[in-house]
PDB file of C-alpha atoms in Angstrom:
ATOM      1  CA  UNK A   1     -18.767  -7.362   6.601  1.00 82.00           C
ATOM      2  CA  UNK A   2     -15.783  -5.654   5.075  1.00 85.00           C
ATOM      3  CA  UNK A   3     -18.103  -4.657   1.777  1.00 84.00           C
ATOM      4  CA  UNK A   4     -20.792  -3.133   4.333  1.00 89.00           C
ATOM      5  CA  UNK A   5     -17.938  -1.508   5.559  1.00 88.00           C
ATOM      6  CA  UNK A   6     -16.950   0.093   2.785  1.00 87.00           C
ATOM      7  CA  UNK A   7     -20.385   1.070   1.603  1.00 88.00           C
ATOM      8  CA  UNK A   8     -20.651   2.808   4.894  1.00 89.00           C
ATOM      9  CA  UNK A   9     -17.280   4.448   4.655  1.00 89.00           C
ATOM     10  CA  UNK A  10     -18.463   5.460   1.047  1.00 90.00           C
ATOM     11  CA  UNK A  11     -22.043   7.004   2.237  1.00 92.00           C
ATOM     12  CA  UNK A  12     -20.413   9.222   4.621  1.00 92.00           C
ATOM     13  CA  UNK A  13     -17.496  10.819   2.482  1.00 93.00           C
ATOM     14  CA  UNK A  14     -20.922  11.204   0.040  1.00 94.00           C
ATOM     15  CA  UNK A  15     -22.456  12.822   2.384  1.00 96.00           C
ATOM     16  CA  UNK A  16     -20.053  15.129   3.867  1.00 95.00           C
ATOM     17  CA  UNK A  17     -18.498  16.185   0.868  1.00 95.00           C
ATOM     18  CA  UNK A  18     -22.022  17.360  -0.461  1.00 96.00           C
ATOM     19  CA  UNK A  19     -22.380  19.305   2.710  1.00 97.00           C
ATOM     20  CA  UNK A  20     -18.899  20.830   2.746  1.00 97.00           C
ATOM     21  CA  UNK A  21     -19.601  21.592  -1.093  1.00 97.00           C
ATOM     22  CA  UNK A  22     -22.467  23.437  -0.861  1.00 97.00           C
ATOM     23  CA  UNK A  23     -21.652  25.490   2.052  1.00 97.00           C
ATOM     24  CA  UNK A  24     -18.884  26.482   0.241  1.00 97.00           C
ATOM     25  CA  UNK A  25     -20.661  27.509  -2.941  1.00 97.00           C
ATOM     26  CA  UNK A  26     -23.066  29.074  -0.470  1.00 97.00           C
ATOM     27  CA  UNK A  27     -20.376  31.122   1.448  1.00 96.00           C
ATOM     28  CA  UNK A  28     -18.661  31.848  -2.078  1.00 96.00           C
ATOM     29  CA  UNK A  29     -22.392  33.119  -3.375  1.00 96.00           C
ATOM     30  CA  UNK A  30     -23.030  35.530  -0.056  1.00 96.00           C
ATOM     31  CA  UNK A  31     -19.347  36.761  -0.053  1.00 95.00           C
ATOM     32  CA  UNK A  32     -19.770  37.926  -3.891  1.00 95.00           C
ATOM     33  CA  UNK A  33     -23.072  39.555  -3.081  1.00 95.00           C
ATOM     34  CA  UNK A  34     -22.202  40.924  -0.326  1.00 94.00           C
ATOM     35  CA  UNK A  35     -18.921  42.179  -1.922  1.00 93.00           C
ATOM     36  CA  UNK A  36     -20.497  43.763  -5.321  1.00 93.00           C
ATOM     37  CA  UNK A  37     -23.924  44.342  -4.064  1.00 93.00           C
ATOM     38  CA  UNK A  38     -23.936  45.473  -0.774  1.00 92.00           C
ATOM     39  CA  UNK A  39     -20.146  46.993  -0.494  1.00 91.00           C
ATOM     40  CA  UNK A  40     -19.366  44.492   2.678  1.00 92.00           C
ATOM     41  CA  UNK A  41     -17.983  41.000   2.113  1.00 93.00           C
ATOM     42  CA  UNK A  42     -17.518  37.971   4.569  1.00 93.00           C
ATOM     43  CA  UNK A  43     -15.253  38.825   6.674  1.00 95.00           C
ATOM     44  CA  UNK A  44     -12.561  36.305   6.188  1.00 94.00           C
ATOM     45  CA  UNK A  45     -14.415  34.915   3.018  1.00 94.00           C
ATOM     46  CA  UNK A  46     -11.203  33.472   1.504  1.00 94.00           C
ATOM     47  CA  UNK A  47      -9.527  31.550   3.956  1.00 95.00           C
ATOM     48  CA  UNK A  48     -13.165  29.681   4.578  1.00 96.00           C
ATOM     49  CA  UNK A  49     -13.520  28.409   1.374  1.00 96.00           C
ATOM     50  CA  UNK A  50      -9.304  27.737   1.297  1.00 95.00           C
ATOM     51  CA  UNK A  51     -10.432  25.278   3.883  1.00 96.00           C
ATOM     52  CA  UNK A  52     -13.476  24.180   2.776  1.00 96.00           C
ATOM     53  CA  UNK A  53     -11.449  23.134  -0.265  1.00 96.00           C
ATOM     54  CA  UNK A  54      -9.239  21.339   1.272  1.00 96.00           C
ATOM     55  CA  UNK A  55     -11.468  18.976   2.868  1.00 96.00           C
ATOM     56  CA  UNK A  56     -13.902  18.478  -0.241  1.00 96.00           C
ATOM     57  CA  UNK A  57     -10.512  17.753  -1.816  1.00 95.00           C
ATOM     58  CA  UNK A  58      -9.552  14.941   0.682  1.00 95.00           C
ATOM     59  CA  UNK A  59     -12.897  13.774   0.562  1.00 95.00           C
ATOM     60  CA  UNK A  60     -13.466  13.586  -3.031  1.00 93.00           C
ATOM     61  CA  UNK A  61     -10.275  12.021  -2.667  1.00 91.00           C
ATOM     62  CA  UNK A  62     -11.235   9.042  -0.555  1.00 89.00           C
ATOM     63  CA  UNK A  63     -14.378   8.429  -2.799  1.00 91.00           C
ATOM     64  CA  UNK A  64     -11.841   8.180  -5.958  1.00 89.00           C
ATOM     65  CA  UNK A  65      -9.813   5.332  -4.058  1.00 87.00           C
ATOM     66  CA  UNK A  66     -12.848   3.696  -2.415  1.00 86.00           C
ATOM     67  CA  UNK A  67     -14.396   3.358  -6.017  1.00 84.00           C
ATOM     68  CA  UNK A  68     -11.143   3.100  -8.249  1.00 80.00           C
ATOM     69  CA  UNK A  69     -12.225   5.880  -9.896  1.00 81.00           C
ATOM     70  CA  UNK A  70      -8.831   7.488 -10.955  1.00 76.00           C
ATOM     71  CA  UNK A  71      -7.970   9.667 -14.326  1.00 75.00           C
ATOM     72  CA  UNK A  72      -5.363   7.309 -16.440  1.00 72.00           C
ATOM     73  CA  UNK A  73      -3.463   8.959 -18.867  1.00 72.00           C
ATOM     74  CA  UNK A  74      -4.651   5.994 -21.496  1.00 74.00           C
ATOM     75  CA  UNK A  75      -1.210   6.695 -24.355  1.00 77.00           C
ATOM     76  CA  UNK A  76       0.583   3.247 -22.740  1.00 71.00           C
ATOM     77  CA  UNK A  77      -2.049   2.092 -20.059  1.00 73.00           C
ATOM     78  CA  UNK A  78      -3.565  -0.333 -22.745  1.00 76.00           C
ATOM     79  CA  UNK A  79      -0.154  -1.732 -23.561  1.00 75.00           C
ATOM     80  CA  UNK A  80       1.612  -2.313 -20.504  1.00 75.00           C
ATOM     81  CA  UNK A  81      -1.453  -3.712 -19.049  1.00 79.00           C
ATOM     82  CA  UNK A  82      -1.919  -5.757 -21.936  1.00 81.00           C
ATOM     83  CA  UNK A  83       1.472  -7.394 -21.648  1.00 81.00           C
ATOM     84  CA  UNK A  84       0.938  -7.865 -17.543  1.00 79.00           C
ATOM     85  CA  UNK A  85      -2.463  -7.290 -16.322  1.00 77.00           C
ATOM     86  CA  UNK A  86      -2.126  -8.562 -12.931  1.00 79.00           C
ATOM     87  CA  UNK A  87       1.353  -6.908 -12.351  1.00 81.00           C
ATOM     88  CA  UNK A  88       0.057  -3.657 -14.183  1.00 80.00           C
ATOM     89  CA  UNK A  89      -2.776  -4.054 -11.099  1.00 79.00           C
ATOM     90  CA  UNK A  90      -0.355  -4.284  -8.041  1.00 81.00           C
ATOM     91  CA  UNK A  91       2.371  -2.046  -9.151  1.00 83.00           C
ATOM     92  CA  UNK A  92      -0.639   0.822  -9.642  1.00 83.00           C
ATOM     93  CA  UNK A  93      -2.695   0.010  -6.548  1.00 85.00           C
ATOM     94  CA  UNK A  94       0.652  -0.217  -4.737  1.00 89.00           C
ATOM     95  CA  UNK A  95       1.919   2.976  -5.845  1.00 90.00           C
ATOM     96  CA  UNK A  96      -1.135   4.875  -5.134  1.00 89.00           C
ATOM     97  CA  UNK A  97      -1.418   3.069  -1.674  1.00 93.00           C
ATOM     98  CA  UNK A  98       2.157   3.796  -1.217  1.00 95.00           C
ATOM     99  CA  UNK A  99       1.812   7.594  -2.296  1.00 94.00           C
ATOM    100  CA  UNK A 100      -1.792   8.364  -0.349  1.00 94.00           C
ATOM    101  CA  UNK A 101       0.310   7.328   2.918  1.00 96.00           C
ATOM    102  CA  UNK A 102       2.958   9.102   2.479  1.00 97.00           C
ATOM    103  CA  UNK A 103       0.708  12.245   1.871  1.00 96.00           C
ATOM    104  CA  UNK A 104      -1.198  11.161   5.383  1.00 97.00           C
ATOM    105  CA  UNK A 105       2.083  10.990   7.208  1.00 98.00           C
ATOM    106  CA  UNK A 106       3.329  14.264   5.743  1.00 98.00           C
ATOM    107  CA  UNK A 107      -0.023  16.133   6.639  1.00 97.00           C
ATOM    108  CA  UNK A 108       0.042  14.413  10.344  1.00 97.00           C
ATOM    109  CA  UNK A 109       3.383  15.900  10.796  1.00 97.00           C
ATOM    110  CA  UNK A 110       2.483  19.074   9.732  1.00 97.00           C
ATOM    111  CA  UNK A 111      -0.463  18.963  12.097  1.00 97.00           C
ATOM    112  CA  UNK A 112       1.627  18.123  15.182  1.00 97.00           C
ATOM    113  CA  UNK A 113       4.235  20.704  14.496  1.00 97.00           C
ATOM    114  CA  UNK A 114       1.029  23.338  14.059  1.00 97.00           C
ATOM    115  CA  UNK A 115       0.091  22.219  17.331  1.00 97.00           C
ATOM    116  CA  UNK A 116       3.795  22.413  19.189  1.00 97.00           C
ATOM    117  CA  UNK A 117       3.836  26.584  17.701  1.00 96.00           C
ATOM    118  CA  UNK A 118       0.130  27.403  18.081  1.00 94.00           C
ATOM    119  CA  UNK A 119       0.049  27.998  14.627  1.00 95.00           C
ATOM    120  CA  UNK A 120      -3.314  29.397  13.321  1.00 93.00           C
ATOM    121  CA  UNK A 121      -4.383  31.269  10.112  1.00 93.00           C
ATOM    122  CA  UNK A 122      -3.731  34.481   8.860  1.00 94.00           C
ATOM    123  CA  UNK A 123      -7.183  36.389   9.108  1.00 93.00           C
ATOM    124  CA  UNK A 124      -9.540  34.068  11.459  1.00 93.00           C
ATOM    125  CA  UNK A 125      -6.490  33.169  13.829  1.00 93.00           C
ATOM    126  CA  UNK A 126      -8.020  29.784  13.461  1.00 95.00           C
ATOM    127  CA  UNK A 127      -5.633  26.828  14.703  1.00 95.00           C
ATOM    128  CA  UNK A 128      -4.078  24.717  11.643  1.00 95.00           C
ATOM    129  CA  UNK A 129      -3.261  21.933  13.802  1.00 96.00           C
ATOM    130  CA  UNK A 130      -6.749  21.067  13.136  1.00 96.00           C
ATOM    131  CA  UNK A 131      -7.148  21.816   9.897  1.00 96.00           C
ATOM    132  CA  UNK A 132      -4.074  19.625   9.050  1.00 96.00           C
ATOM    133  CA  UNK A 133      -5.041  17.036  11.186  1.00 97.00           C
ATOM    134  CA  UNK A 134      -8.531  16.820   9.778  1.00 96.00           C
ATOM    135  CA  UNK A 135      -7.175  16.526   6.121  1.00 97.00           C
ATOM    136  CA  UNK A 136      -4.703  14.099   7.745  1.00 97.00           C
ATOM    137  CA  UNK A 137      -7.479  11.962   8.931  1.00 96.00           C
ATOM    138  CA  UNK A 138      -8.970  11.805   5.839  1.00 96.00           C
ATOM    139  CA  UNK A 139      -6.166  11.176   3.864  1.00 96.00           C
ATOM    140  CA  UNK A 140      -5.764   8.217   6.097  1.00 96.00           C
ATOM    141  CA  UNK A 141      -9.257   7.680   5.500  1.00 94.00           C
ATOM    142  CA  UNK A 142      -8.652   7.333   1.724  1.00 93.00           C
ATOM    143  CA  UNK A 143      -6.293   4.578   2.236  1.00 94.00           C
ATOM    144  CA  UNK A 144      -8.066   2.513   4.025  1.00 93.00           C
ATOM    145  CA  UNK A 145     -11.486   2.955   1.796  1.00 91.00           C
ATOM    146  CA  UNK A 146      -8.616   1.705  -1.013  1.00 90.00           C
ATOM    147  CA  UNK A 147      -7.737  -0.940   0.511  1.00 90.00           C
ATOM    148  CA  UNK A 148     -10.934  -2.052   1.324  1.00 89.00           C
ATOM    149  CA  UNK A 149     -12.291  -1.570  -2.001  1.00 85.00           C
ATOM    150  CA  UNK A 150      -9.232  -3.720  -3.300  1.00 84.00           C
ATOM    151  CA  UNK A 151     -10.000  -6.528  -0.793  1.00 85.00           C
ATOM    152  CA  UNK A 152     -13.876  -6.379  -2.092  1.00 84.00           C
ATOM    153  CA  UNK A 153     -13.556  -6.108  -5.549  1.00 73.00           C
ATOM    154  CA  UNK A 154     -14.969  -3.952  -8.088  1.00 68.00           C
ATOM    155  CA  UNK A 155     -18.558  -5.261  -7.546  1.00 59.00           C
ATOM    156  CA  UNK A 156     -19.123  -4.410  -4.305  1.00 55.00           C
ATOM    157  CA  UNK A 157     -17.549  -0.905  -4.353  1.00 53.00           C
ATOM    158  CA  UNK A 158     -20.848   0.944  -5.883  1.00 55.00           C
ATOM    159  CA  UNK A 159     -23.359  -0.720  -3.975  1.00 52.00           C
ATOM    160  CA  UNK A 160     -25.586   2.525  -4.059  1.00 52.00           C
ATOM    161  CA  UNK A 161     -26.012   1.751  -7.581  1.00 48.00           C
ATOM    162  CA  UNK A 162     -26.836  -1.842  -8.019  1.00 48.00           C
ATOM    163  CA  UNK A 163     -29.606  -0.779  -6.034  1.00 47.00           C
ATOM    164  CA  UNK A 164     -30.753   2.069  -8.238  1.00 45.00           C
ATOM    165  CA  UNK A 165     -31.013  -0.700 -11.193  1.00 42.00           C
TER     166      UNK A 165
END
């Protein structure tokens, strides 16, 4: 149940990260033709793809902790977890758990104070209570795809590709 979870949770940030991807290299492709070629780029071009970013960020981000898929710095990792593997284990996962939280909370907040001033963007005026509170759902996505790929294991995390084999 929880791994079907997981490999559901897993599909969709798949899936809408390669949507939000390519309509941003889409929107980046029109905006420099239409800047260099045709004299008239997207209106408001920039703060698009700013966004855009952000949430192929967050989701990229959730795919990393669903899969355990992290860059480690490997100058010590071998050692310390060498001398504590299980520790080494908890105090990472924790930490990163810990941190991806925090990051959810802070984002949340922001979102709710956007909301309380009407705050929008600069150009489109667009309101960044939502675009806060999207990234904030997704952080808080992120944590609990980690969590769930903890309680799984590393088997069951990539079950797209035990099918492919």
């Amino acid at each position: 149940m929880i791994a079907k979870l997981l490999s559901g949770i897993i599909r969709a940030l798949e899936v809408l990260s390669s949507i939000v991807l390519a309509a941003m290299m889409l929107l980046t492709f029109v905006d420099v033709i239409g800047r260099y070629v045709l004299g008239a780029p997207v209106f408001g071009a920039s703060e698009m793809i700013s966004t855009l970013l952000a949430l192929v960020i967050f989701l990229g981000l959730g795919l990393a902790n669903a899969k355990d898929k992290h860059i480690v710095v490997e100058l010590f990792d071998s050692r310390v977890r060498a001398l504590a593997p299980r520790f080494y284990d908890m105090v990472v996962q924790g930490f990163s758990i810990f941190a991806m939280s925090l990051i959810a909370y802070v984002l949340w907040e922001q979102a709710v104070e956007a909301a309380h001033v009407g705050a929008t963007t600069i150009v489109l005026e667009w309101p960044l209570a939502w675009i806060t509170g999207t990234v904030a759902v997704l952080a808080a996505l992120s944590v609990v795809s980690q969590v769930l790929g903890l309680i799984v294991g590393p088997s069951a995390r990539m079950p797209h590709l035990e099918d492919a084999a």
